[in-house]
JSON list of C-alpha atoms in Angstrom, two decimals:
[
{"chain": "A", "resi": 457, "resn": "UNK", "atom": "CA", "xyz": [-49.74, -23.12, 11.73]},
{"chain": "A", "resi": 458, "resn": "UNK", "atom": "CA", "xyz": [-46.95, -25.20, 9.86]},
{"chain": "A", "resi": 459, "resn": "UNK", "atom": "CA", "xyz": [-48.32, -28.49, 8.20]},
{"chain": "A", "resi": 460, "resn": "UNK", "atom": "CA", "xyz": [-46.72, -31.48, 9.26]},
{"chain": "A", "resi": 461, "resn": "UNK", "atom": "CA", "xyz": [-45.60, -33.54, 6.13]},
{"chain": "A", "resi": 462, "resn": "UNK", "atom": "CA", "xyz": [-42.90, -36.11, 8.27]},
{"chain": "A", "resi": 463, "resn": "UNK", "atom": "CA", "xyz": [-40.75, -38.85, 6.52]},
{"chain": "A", "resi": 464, "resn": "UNK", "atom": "CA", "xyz": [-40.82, -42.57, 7.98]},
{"chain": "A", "resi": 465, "resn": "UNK", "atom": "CA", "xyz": [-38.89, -44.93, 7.84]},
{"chain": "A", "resi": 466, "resn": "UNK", "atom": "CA", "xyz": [-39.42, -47.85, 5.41]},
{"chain": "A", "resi": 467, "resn": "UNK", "atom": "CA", "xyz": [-39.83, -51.06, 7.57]},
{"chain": "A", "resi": 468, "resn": "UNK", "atom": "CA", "xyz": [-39.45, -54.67, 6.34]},
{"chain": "A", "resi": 469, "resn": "UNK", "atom": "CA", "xyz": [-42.75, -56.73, 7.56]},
{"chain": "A", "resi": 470, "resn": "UNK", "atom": "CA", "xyz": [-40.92, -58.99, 9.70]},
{"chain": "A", "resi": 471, "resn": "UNK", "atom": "CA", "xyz": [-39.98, -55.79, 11.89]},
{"chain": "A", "resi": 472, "resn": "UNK", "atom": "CA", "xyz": [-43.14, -54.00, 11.41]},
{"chain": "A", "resi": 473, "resn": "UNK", "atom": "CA", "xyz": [-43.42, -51.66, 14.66]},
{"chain": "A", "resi": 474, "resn": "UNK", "atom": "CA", "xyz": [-46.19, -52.76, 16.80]},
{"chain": "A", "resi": 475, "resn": "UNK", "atom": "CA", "xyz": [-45.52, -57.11, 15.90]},
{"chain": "A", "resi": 476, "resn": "UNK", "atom": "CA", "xyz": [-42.08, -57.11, 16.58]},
{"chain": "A", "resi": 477, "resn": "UNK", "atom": "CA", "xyz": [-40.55, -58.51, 20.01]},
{"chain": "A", "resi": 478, "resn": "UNK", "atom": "CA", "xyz": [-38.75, -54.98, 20.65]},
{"chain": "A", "resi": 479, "resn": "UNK", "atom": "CA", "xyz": [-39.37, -51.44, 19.65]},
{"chain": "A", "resi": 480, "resn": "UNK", "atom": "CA", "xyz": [-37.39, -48.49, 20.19]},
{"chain": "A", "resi": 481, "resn": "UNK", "atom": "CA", "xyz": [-36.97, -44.85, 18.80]},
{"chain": "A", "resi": 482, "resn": "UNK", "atom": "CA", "xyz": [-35.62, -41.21, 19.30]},
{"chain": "A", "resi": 483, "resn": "UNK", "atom": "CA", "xyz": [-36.44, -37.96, 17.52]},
{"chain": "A", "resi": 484, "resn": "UNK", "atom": "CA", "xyz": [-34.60, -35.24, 17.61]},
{"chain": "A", "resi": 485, "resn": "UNK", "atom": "CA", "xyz": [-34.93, -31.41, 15.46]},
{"chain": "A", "resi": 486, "resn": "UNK", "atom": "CA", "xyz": [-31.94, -29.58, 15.20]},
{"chain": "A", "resi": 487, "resn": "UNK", "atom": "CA", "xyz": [-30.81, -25.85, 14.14]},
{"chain": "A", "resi": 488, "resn": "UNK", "atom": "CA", "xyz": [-27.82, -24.89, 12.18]},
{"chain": "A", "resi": 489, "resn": "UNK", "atom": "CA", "xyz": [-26.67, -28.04, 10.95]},
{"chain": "A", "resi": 490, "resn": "UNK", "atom": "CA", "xyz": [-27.27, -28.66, 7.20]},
{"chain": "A", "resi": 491, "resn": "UNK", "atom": "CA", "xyz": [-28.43, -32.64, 6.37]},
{"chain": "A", "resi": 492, "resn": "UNK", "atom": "CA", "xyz": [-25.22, -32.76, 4.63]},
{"chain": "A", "resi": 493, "resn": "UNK", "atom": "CA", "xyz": [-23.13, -32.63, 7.71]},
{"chain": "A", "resi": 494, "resn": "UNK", "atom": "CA", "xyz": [-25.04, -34.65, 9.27]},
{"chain": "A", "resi": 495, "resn": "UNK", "atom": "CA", "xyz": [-25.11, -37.63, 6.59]},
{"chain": "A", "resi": 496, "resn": "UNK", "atom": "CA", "xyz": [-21.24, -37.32, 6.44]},
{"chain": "A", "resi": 497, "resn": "UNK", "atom": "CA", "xyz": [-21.11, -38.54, 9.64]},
{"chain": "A", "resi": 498, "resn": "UNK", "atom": "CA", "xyz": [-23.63, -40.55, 9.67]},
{"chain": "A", "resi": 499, "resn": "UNK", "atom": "CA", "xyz": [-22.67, -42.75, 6.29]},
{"chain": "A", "resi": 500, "resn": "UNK", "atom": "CA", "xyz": [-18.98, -43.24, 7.25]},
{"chain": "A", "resi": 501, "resn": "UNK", "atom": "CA", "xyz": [-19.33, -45.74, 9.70]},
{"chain": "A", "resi": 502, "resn": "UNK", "atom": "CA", "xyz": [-15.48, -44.59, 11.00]},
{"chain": "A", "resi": 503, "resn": "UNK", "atom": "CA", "xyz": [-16.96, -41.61, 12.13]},
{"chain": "A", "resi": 504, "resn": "UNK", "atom": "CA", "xyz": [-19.47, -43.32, 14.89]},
{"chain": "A", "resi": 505, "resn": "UNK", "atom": "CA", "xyz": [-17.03, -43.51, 17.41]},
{"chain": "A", "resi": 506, "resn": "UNK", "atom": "CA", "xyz": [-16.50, -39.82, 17.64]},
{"chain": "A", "resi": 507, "resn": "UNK", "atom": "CA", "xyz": [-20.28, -38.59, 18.07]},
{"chain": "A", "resi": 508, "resn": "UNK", "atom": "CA", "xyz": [-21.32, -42.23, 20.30]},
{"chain": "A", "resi": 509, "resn": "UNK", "atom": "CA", "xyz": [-18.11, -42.82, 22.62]},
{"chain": "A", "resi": 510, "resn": "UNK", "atom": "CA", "xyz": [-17.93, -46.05, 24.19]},
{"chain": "A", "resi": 511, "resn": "UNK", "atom": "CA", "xyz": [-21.41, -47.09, 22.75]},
{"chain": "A", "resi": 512, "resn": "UNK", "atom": "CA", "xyz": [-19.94, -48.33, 19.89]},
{"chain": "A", "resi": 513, "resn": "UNK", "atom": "CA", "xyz": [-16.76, -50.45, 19.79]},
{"chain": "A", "resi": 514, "resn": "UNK", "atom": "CA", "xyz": [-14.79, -52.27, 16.70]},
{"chain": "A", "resi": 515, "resn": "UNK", "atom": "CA", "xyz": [-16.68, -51.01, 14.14]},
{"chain": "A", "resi": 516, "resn": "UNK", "atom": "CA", "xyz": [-15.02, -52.90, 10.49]},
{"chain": "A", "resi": 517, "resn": "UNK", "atom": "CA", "xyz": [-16.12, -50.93, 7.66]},
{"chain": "A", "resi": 518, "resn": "UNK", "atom": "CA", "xyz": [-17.15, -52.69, 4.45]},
{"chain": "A", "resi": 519, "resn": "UNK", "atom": "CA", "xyz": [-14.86, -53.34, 2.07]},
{"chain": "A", "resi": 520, "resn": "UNK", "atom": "CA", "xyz": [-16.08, -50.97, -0.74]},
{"chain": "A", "resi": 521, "resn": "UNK", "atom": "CA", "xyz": [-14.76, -48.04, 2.15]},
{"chain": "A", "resi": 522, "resn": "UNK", "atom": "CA", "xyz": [-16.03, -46.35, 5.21]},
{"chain": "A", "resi": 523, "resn": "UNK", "atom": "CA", "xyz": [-19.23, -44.55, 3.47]},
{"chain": "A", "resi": 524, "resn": "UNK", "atom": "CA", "xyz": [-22.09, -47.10, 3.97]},
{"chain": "A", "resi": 525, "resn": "UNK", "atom": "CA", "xyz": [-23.89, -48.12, 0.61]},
{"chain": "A", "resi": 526, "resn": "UNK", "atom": "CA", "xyz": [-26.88, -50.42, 0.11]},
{"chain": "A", "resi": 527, "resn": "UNK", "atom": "CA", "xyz": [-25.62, -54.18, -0.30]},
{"chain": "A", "resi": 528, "resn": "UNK", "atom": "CA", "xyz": [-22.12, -53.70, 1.93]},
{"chain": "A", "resi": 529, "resn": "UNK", "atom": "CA", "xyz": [-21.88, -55.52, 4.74]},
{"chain": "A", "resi": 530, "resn": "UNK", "atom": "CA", "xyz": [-20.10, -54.30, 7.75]},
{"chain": "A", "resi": 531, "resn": "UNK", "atom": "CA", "xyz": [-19.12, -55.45, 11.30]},
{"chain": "A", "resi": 532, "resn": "UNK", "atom": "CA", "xyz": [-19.80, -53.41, 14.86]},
{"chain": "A", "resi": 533, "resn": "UNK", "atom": "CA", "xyz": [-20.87, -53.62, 18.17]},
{"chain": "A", "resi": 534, "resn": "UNK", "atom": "CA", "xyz": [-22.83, -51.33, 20.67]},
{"chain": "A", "resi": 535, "resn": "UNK", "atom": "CA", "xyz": [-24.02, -51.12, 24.15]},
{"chain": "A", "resi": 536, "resn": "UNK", "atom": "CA", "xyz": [-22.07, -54.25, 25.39]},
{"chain": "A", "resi": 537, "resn": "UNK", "atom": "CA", "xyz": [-23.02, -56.82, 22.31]},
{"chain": "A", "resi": 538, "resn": "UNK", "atom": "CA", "xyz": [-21.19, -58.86, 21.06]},
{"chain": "A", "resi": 539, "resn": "UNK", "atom": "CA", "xyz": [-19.92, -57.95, 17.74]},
{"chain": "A", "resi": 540, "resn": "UNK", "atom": "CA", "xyz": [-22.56, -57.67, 14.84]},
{"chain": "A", "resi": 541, "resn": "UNK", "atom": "CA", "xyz": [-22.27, -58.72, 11.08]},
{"chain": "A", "resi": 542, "resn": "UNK", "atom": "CA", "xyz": [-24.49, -56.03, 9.40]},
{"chain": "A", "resi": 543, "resn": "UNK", "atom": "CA", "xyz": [-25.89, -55.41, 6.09]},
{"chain": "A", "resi": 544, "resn": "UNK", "atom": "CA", "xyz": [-26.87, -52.12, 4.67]},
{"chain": "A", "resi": 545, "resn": "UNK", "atom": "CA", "xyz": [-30.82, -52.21, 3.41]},
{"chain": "A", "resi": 546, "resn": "UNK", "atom": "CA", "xyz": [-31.15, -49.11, 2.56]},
{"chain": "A", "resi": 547, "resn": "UNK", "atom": "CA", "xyz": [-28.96, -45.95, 2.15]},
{"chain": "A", "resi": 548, "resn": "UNK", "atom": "CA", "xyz": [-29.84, -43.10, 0.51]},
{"chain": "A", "resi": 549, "resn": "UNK", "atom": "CA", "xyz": [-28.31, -39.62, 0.61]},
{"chain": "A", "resi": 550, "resn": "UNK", "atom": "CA", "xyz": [-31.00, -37.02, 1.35]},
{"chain": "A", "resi": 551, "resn": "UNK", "atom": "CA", "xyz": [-32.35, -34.94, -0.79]},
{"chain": "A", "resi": 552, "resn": "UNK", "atom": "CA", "xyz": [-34.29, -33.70, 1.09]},
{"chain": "A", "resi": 553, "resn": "UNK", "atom": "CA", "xyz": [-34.53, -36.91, 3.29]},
{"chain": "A", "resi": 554, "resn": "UNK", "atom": "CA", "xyz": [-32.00, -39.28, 3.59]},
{"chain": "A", "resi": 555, "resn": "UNK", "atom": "CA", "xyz": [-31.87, -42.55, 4.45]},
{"chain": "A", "resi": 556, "resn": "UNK", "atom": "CA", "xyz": [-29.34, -45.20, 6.09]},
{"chain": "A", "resi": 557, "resn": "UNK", "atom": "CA", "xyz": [-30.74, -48.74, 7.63]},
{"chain": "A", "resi": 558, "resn": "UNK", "atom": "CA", "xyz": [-29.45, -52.07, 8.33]},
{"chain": "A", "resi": 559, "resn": "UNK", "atom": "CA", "xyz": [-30.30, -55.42, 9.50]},
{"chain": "A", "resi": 560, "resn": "UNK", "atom": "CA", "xyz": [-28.16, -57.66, 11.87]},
{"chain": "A", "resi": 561, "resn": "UNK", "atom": "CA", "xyz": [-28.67, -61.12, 13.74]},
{"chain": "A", "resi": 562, "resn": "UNK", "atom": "CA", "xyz": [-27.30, -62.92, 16.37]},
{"chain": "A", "resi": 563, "resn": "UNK", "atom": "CA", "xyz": [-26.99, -66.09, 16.20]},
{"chain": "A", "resi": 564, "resn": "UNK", "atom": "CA", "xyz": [-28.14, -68.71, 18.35]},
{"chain": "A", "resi": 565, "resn": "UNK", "atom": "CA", "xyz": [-31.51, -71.78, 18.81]},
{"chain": "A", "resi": 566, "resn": "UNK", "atom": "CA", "xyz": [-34.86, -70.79, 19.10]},
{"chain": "A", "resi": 567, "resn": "UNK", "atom": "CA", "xyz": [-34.55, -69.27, 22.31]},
{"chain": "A", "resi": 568, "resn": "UNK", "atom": "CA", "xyz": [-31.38, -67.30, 21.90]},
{"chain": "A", "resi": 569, "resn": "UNK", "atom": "CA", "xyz": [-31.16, -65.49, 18.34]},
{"chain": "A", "resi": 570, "resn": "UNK", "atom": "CA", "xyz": [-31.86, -62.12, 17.81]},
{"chain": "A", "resi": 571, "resn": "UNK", "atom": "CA", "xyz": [-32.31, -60.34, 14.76]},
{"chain": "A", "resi": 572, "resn": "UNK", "atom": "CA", "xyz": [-32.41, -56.72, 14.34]},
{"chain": "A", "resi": 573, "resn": "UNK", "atom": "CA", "xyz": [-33.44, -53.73, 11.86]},
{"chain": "A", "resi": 574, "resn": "UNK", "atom": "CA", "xyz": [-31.65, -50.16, 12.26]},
{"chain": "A", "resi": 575, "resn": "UNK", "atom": "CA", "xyz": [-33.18, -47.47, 10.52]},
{"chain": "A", "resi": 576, "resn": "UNK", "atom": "CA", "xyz": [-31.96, -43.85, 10.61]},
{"chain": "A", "resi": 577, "resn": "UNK", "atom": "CA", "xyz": [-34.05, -40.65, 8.48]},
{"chain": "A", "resi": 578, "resn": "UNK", "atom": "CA", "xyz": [-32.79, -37.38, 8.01]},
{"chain": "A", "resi": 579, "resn": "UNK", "atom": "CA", "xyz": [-35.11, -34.93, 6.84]},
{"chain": "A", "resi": 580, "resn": "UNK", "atom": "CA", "xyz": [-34.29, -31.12, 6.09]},
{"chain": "A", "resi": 581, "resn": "UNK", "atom": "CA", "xyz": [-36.87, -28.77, 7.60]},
{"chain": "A", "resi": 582, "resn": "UNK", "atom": "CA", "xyz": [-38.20, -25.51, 7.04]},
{"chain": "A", "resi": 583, "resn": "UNK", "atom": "CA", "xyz": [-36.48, -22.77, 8.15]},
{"chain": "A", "resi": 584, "resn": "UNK", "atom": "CA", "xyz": [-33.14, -24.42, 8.85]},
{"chain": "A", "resi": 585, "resn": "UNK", "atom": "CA", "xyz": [-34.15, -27.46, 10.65]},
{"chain": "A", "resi": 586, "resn": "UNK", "atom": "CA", "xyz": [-33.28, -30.92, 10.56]},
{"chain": "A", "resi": 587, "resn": "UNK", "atom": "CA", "xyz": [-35.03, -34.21, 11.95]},
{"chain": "A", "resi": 588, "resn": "UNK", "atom": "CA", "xyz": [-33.00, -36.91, 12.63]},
{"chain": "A", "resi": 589, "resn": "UNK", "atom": "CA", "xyz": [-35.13, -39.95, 13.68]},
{"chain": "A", "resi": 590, "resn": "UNK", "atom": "CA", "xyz": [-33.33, -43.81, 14.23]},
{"chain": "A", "resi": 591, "resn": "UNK", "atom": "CA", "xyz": [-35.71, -46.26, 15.33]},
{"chain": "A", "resi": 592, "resn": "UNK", "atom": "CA", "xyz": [-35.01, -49.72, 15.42]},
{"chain": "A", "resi": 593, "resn": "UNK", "atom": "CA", "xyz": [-36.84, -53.18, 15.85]},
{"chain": "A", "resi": 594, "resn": "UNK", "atom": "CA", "xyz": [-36.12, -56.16, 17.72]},
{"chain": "A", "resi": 595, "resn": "UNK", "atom": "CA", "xyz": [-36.98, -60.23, 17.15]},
{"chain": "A", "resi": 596, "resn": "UNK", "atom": "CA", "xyz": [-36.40, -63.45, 19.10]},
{"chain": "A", "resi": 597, "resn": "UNK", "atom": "CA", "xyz": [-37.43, -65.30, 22.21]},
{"chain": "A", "resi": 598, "resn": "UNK", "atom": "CA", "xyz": [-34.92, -63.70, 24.20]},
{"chain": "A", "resi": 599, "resn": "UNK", "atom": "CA", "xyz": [-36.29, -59.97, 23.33]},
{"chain": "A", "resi": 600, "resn": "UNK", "atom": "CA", "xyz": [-39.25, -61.11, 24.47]},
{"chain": "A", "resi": 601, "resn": "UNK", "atom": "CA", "xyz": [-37.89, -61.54, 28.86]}
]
């Protein structure tokens, strides 16, 4: 039996899984593509539109270019938000696991803002396999209905 030896992400304490107001993740393992092709499109923020559709609208790439470094800031919005001003955490290119996150706020009074952490892994696999795993956490009153 393979031993299991999995990545995870690298969460702020704020957005710890498990205290936050919101939690979510998906896992996938795929075949025959290499975690280079996958981080291309992944890190170029121009590229989202083509892989998500109509989840993700007026993405603004930072103004060091489209490939997403730690520091930039960038603007977006998905799944009907409003449009988010976003900065890059972490963003690493893998070797064997790579790594892309970023936090993002809306805001608002006590009741209303939001802040959020997006964290994506990619790890290479044995025998030709890649995990891709993008979890992110959720705070603020309004998470919380």
């Amino acid at each position: 039996m393979a031993e299991a030896t999995n990545a995870a992400i690298r969460w702020p304490e704020e957005y710890l899984p498990g205290t936050s107001d919101n939690f979510t993740s998906n896992e996938t393992i795929i075949k025959d593509l290499s975690v280079s092709q996958i981080w291309a499109k992944l890190a170029d923020c121009t590229q989202w539109e083509t892989y998500y559709g109509h989840n993700v609208e007026q993405v603004t790439p930072p103004p060091s270019g489209n490939f997403l470094k730690q520091g930039d800031t960038f603007r977006f919005s998905t799944f009907g938000f409003p449009v988010l001003d976003c900065k890059v955490e972490e963003s690493i290119e893998p070797s064997p696991v790579g790594r892309l996150a970023w936090s993002a706020g809306l805001d608002g009074d006590a009741e209303t803002a939001v802040k959020v952490y997006h964290a994506w892994l990619i790890e290479e696999l044995p025998g030709g396999r890649v995990r891709i795993l993008t979890q992110e956490s959720q705070v603020g009153v309004v998470i919380q209905q």
